[in-house]
Amino acid sequence: MTPSADEPRLFECETCGGVGIGDNRPECCGKPMAATETGETAVSEPSLETLLQTVFDMSGTELDVCLCVMEGGELTVTALAEQIGYDRSVVARHLNHLADLGVVEKRRRIRPEGGHVYVYTPQPPEVVRERLRGEFLSWVRLATAQLDDLQREKVEAIADARTDERQWTVFQEQ
């Protein structure tokens, strides 16, 4: 399946095997990366919920919290917990994760009666999209490194084997 002209494409460095995703032809090791054609694939297109769960470790509850903040504007943990019926500690944990991802902004507000409270406001959609895209690309880089390690581990295990057994059993046990 060839991506259309306005979709990001996948590139690979012919020198080091690095992977790049983008609209333009990125460079690596001092030269342009080669575009890879993915063709037919056994991998199905992920839903947004699956993508958020897999890459960003968002549970269904966290997605609920995220959507409520996106719709509700500026909210405190207490107000949001009351609104959606989740425990305050659960809401606070999810809001902190969403703030780390850059989906919501966390600010400390001084209360007129003393003390402070944290308020959470949604980031604009274009900011959320760019931050999630950046985090996704980091995840792809780390996932690619895992695949490279798997290949390296397999070759090393086969090379180090001193028996007449089938070597693929090494990976069945893991």
PDB file of C-alpha atoms in Angstrom:
ATOM      1  CA  MET A   1       0.000   0.000   0.000  1.00  0.00           C
ATOM      2  CA  THR A   2       1.642   3.232  -1.161  1.00  0.00           C
ATOM      3  CA  PRO A   3       0.846   6.305   0.942  1.00  0.00           C
ATOM      4  CA  SER A   4      -0.767   9.261  -0.811  1.00  0.00           C
ATOM      5  CA  ALA A   5       1.275  12.412  -1.365  1.00  0.00           C
ATOM      6  CA  ASP A   6      -0.044  14.113   1.781  1.00  0.00           C
ATOM      7  CA  GLU A   7       0.535  11.127   4.143  1.00  0.00           C
ATOM      8  CA  PRO A   8       3.790  10.627   6.059  1.00  0.00           C
ATOM      9  CA  ARG A   9       6.055   7.979   4.556  1.00  0.00           C
ATOM     10  CA  LEU A  10       8.451   5.488   6.089  1.00  0.00           C
ATOM     11  CA  PHE A  11      12.181   5.764   5.332  1.00  0.00           C
ATOM     12  CA  GLU A  12      15.179   3.618   6.224  1.00  0.00           C
ATOM     13  CA  CYS A  13      18.878   4.454   6.297  1.00  0.00           C
ATOM     14  CA  GLU A  14      20.792   2.080   4.044  1.00  0.00           C
ATOM     15  CA  THR A  15      23.938   2.606   6.149  1.00  0.00           C
ATOM     16  CA  CYS A  16      22.798   2.112   9.754  1.00  0.00           C
ATOM     17  CA  GLY A  17      19.241   0.777   9.382  1.00  0.00           C
ATOM     18  CA  GLY A  18      17.716   3.778  11.177  1.00  0.00           C
ATOM     19  CA  VAL A  19      14.052   4.467  10.504  1.00  0.00           C
ATOM     20  CA  GLY A  20      12.406   7.807   9.733  1.00  0.00           C
ATOM     21  CA  ILE A  21       8.833   8.930   9.216  1.00  0.00           C
ATOM     22  CA  GLY A  22       7.912  12.137   7.481  1.00  0.00           C
ATOM     23  CA  ASP A  23       6.593  14.085   4.545  1.00  0.00           C
ATOM     24  CA  ASN A  24      10.042  14.893   3.158  1.00  0.00           C
ATOM     25  CA  ARG A  25      12.976  12.596   2.553  1.00  0.00           C
ATOM     26  CA  PRO A  26      14.995  12.732   5.798  1.00  0.00           C
ATOM     27  CA  GLU A  27      18.752  12.310   5.954  1.00  0.00           C
ATOM     28  CA  CYS A  28      20.797   9.931   8.066  1.00  0.00           C
ATOM     29  CA  CYS A  29      24.528   9.168   8.075  1.00  0.00           C
ATOM     30  CA  GLY A  30      25.067  12.120   5.738  1.00  0.00           C
ATOM     31  CA  LYS A  31      22.777  11.004   2.920  1.00  0.00           C
ATOM     32  CA  PRO A  32      19.049  10.830   2.115  1.00  0.00           C
ATOM     33  CA  MET A  33      17.184   7.853   3.519  1.00  0.00           C
ATOM     34  CA  ALA A  34      15.501   5.397   1.140  1.00  0.00           C
ATOM     35  CA  ALA A  35      11.707   5.271   1.065  1.00  0.00           C
ATOM     36  CA  THR A  36      10.297   1.890   1.986  1.00  0.00           C
ATOM     37  CA  GLU A  37       7.173   0.567   0.346  1.00  0.00           C
ATOM     38  CA  THR A  38       5.042  -1.348   2.812  1.00  0.00           C
ATOM     39  CA  GLY A  39       2.762  -3.135   0.310  1.00  0.00           C
ATOM     40  CA  GLU A  40       0.200  -5.512   1.718  1.00  0.00           C
ATOM     41  CA  THR A  41       0.558  -6.091   5.429  1.00  0.00           C
ATOM     42  CA  ALA A  42      -0.712  -8.542   8.021  1.00  0.00           C
ATOM     43  CA  VAL A  43      -1.033  -5.668  10.484  1.00  0.00           C
ATOM     44  CA  SER A  44      -4.467  -4.090  10.689  1.00  0.00           C
ATOM     45  CA  GLU A  45      -4.991  -0.360  11.021  1.00  0.00           C
ATOM     46  CA  PRO A  46      -5.225   0.507  14.721  1.00  0.00           C
ATOM     47  CA  SER A  47      -8.195   2.379  16.118  1.00  0.00           C
ATOM     48  CA  LEU A  48      -7.451   5.621  17.944  1.00  0.00           C
ATOM     49  CA  GLU A  49      -8.302   3.878  21.232  1.00  0.00           C
ATOM     50  CA  THR A  50      -5.866   1.023  20.484  1.00  0.00           C
ATOM     51  CA  LEU A  51      -3.147   3.503  19.514  1.00  0.00           C
ATOM     52  CA  LEU A  52      -3.633   5.525  22.703  1.00  0.00           C
ATOM     53  CA  GLN A  53      -3.607   2.385  24.846  1.00  0.00           C
ATOM     54  CA  THR A  54      -0.590   0.796  23.170  1.00  0.00           C
ATOM     55  CA  VAL A  55       1.707   3.753  22.647  1.00  0.00           C
ATOM     56  CA  PHE A  56       0.667   6.147  25.412  1.00  0.00           C
ATOM     57  CA  ASP A  57      -0.476   3.619  28.036  1.00  0.00           C
ATOM     58  CA  MET A  58      -3.907   5.275  28.274  1.00  0.00           C
ATOM     59  CA  SER A  59      -6.611   3.152  29.821  1.00  0.00           C
ATOM     60  CA  GLY A  60     -10.285   3.561  29.015  1.00  0.00           C
ATOM     61  CA  THR A  61     -10.613   5.503  32.274  1.00  0.00           C
ATOM     62  CA  GLU A  62      -7.800   7.845  31.294  1.00  0.00           C
ATOM     63  CA  LEU A  63      -9.408   8.378  27.912  1.00  0.00           C
ATOM     64  CA  ASP A  64     -12.650   9.323  29.728  1.00  0.00           C
ATOM     65  CA  VAL A  65     -10.714  11.799  31.881  1.00  0.00           C
ATOM     66  CA  CYS A  66      -8.985  13.222  28.815  1.00  0.00           C
ATOM     67  CA  LEU A  67     -12.238  13.704  26.897  1.00  0.00           C
ATOM     68  CA  CYS A  68     -13.920  15.359  29.892  1.00  0.00           C
ATOM     69  CA  VAL A  69     -11.084  17.878  30.230  1.00  0.00           C
ATOM     70  CA  MET A  70     -11.172  18.518  26.479  1.00  0.00           C
ATOM     71  CA  GLU A  71     -14.905  19.247  26.684  1.00  0.00           C
ATOM     72  CA  GLY A  72     -14.980  20.912  30.100  1.00  0.00           C
ATOM     73  CA  GLY A  73     -12.223  23.484  29.859  1.00  0.00           C
ATOM     74  CA  GLU A  74     -10.435  24.392  33.074  1.00  0.00           C
ATOM     75  CA  LEU A  75     -11.099  21.857  35.840  1.00  0.00           C
ATOM     76  CA  THR A  76      -9.716  20.806  39.205  1.00  0.00           C
ATOM     77  CA  VAL A  77      -9.251  17.180  40.228  1.00  0.00           C
ATOM     78  CA  THR A  78     -12.189  17.463  42.643  1.00  0.00           C
ATOM     79  CA  ALA A  79     -14.548  18.993  40.092  1.00  0.00           C
ATOM     80  CA  LEU A  80     -13.622  16.425  37.455  1.00  0.00           C
ATOM     81  CA  ALA A  81     -13.912  13.487  39.881  1.00  0.00           C
ATOM     82  CA  GLU A  82     -17.405  14.631  40.870  1.00  0.00           C
ATOM     83  CA  GLN A  83     -18.397  15.151  37.245  1.00  0.00           C
ATOM     84  CA  ILE A  84     -17.362  11.708  35.979  1.00  0.00           C
ATOM     85  CA  GLY A  85     -17.776   9.643  39.140  1.00  0.00           C
ATOM     86  CA  TYR A  86     -14.205   8.374  39.555  1.00  0.00           C
ATOM     87  CA  ASP A  87     -12.118   8.469  42.721  1.00  0.00           C
ATOM     88  CA  ARG A  88     -10.034  11.641  43.108  1.00  0.00           C
ATOM     89  CA  SER A  89      -6.748   9.706  43.306  1.00  0.00           C
ATOM     90  CA  VAL A  90      -7.534   7.939  40.020  1.00  0.00           C
ATOM     91  CA  VAL A  91      -8.400  11.237  38.324  1.00  0.00           C
ATOM     92  CA  ALA A  92      -5.265  12.934  39.711  1.00  0.00           C
ATOM     93  CA  ARG A  93      -3.007  10.112  38.476  1.00  0.00           C
ATOM     94  CA  HIS A  94      -4.515  10.226  34.992  1.00  0.00           C
ATOM     95  CA  LEU A  95      -4.376  14.023  34.811  1.00  0.00           C
ATOM     96  CA  ASN A  96      -0.690  13.984  35.752  1.00  0.00           C
ATOM     97  CA  HIS A  97      -0.008  11.430  32.997  1.00  0.00           C
ATOM     98  CA  LEU A  98      -1.947  13.558  30.496  1.00  0.00           C
ATOM     99  CA  ALA A  99       0.061  16.606  31.588  1.00  0.00           C
ATOM    100  CA  ASP A 100       3.303  14.640  31.074  1.00  0.00           C
ATOM    101  CA  LEU A 101       2.113  13.767  27.558  1.00  0.00           C
ATOM    102  CA  GLY A 102       1.330  17.435  26.874  1.00  0.00           C
ATOM    103  CA  VAL A 103      -2.395  16.845  26.320  1.00  0.00           C
ATOM    104  CA  VAL A 104      -3.443  19.060  29.226  1.00  0.00           C
ATOM    105  CA  GLU A 105      -1.721  21.926  30.989  1.00  0.00           C
ATOM    106  CA  LYS A 106      -1.339  21.747  34.764  1.00  0.00           C
ATOM    107  CA  ARG A 107      -1.140  25.058  36.642  1.00  0.00           C
ATOM    108  CA  ARG A 108      -1.068  25.888  40.314  1.00  0.00           C
ATOM    109  CA  ARG A 109      -3.620  28.489  41.331  1.00  0.00           C
ATOM    110  CA  ILE A 110      -3.506  30.339  44.661  1.00  0.00           C
ATOM    111  CA  ARG A 111      -6.891  30.264  46.358  1.00  0.00           C
ATOM    112  CA  PRO A 112      -8.273  33.536  47.832  1.00  0.00           C
ATOM    113  CA  GLU A 113      -9.014  31.770  51.131  1.00  0.00           C
ATOM    114  CA  GLY A 114      -5.431  30.462  51.305  1.00  0.00           C
ATOM    115  CA  GLY A 115      -3.627  27.460  49.965  1.00  0.00           C
ATOM    116  CA  HIS A 116      -3.520  26.391  46.365  1.00  0.00           C
ATOM    117  CA  VAL A 117      -5.211  24.061  43.929  1.00  0.00           C
ATOM    118  CA  TYR A 118      -4.070  22.592  40.621  1.00  0.00           C
ATOM    119  CA  VAL A 119      -6.201  23.343  37.593  1.00  0.00           C
ATOM    120  CA  TYR A 120      -6.038  21.454  34.326  1.00  0.00           C
ATOM    121  CA  THR A 121      -6.869  22.962  30.961  1.00  0.00           C
ATOM    122  CA  PRO A 122      -6.883  21.289  27.557  1.00  0.00           C
ATOM    123  CA  GLN A 123      -4.187  22.154  25.062  1.00  0.00           C
ATOM    124  CA  PRO A 124      -5.323  23.235  21.590  1.00  0.00           C
ATOM    125  CA  PRO A 125      -5.890  20.267  19.229  1.00  0.00           C
ATOM    126  CA  GLU A 126      -2.916  21.162  17.016  1.00  0.00           C
ATOM    127  CA  VAL A 127      -0.605  21.205  20.076  1.00  0.00           C
ATOM    128  CA  VAL A 128      -1.990  17.847  21.256  1.00  0.00           C
ATOM    129  CA  ARG A 129      -1.518  16.365  17.781  1.00  0.00           C
ATOM    130  CA  GLU A 130       2.112  17.539  17.556  1.00  0.00           C
ATOM    131  CA  ARG A 131       3.017  16.389  21.066  1.00  0.00           C
ATOM    132  CA  LEU A 132       1.425  12.968  20.578  1.00  0.00           C
ATOM    133  CA  ARG A 133       3.125  12.665  17.205  1.00  0.00           C
ATOM    134  CA  GLY A 134       6.500  13.443  18.779  1.00  0.00           C
ATOM    135  CA  GLU A 135       5.906  10.899  21.537  1.00  0.00           C
ATOM    136  CA  PHE A 136       4.754   8.352  18.941  1.00  0.00           C
ATOM    137  CA  LEU A 137       7.920   8.843  16.890  1.00  0.00           C
ATOM    138  CA  SER A 138       9.991   8.318  20.043  1.00  0.00           C
ATOM    139  CA  TRP A 139       8.024   5.118  20.667  1.00  0.00           C
ATOM    140  CA  VAL A 140       8.671   3.946  17.091  1.00  0.00           C
ATOM    141  CA  ARG A 141      12.402   4.601  17.566  1.00  0.00           C
ATOM    142  CA  LEU A 142      12.416   2.568  20.795  1.00  0.00           C
ATOM    143  CA  ALA A 143      10.286  -0.210  19.254  1.00  0.00           C
ATOM    144  CA  THR A 144      12.654  -0.407  16.284  1.00  0.00           C
ATOM    145  CA  ALA A 145      15.593  -0.728  18.670  1.00  0.00           C
ATOM    146  CA  GLN A 146      13.753  -3.598  20.409  1.00  0.00           C
ATOM    147  CA  LEU A 147      13.341  -5.386  17.072  1.00  0.00           C
ATOM    148  CA  ASP A 148      17.008  -4.839  16.284  1.00  0.00           C
ATOM    149  CA  ASP A 149      17.935  -6.323  19.678  1.00  0.00           C
ATOM    150  CA  LEU A 150      15.682  -9.313  19.046  1.00  0.00           C
ATOM    151  CA  GLN A 151      17.453 -10.055  15.798  1.00  0.00           C
ATOM    152  CA  ARG A 152      20.839  -9.617  17.456  1.00  0.00           C
ATOM    153  CA  GLU A 153      19.819 -11.836  20.424  1.00  0.00           C
ATOM    154  CA  LYS A 154      18.591 -14.567  18.069  1.00  0.00           C
ATOM    155  CA  VAL A 155      21.811 -14.598  16.041  1.00  0.00           C
ATOM    156  CA  GLU A 156      23.934 -14.600  19.195  1.00  0.00           C
ATOM    157  CA  ALA A 157      21.883 -17.425  20.756  1.00  0.00           C
ATOM    158  CA  ILE A 158      22.215 -19.574  17.647  1.00  0.00           C
ATOM    159  CA  ALA A 159      25.929 -18.842  17.340  1.00  0.00           C
ATOM    160  CA  ASP A 160      26.537 -19.674  21.028  1.00  0.00           C
ATOM    161  CA  ALA A 161      24.544 -22.910  21.018  1.00  0.00           C
ATOM    162  CA  ARG A 162      26.694 -25.955  21.686  1.00  0.00           C
ATOM    163  CA  THR A 163      24.049 -28.682  21.213  1.00  0.00           C
ATOM    164  CA  ASP A 164      22.419 -30.504  18.344  1.00  0.00           C
ATOM    165  CA  GLU A 165      18.935 -29.294  19.399  1.00  0.00           C
ATOM    166  CA  ARG A 166      16.816 -27.128  17.191  1.00  0.00           C
ATOM    167  CA  GLN A 167      17.879 -23.599  18.033  1.00  0.00           C
ATOM    168  CA  TRP A 168      14.437 -21.994  17.687  1.00  0.00           C
ATOM    169  CA  THR A 169      13.385 -23.586  21.017  1.00  0.00           C
ATOM    170  CA  VAL A 170      15.519 -20.947  22.731  1.00  0.00           C
ATOM    171  CA  PHE A 171      12.864 -18.366  21.822  1.00  0.00           C
ATOM    172  CA  GLN A 172       9.825 -20.466  22.659  1.00  0.00           C
ATOM    173  CA  GLU A 173      10.706 -20.402  26.339  1.00  0.00           C
ATOM    174  CA  GLN A 174      10.908 -16.601  26.634  1.00  0.00           C
TER     175      GLN A 174
END
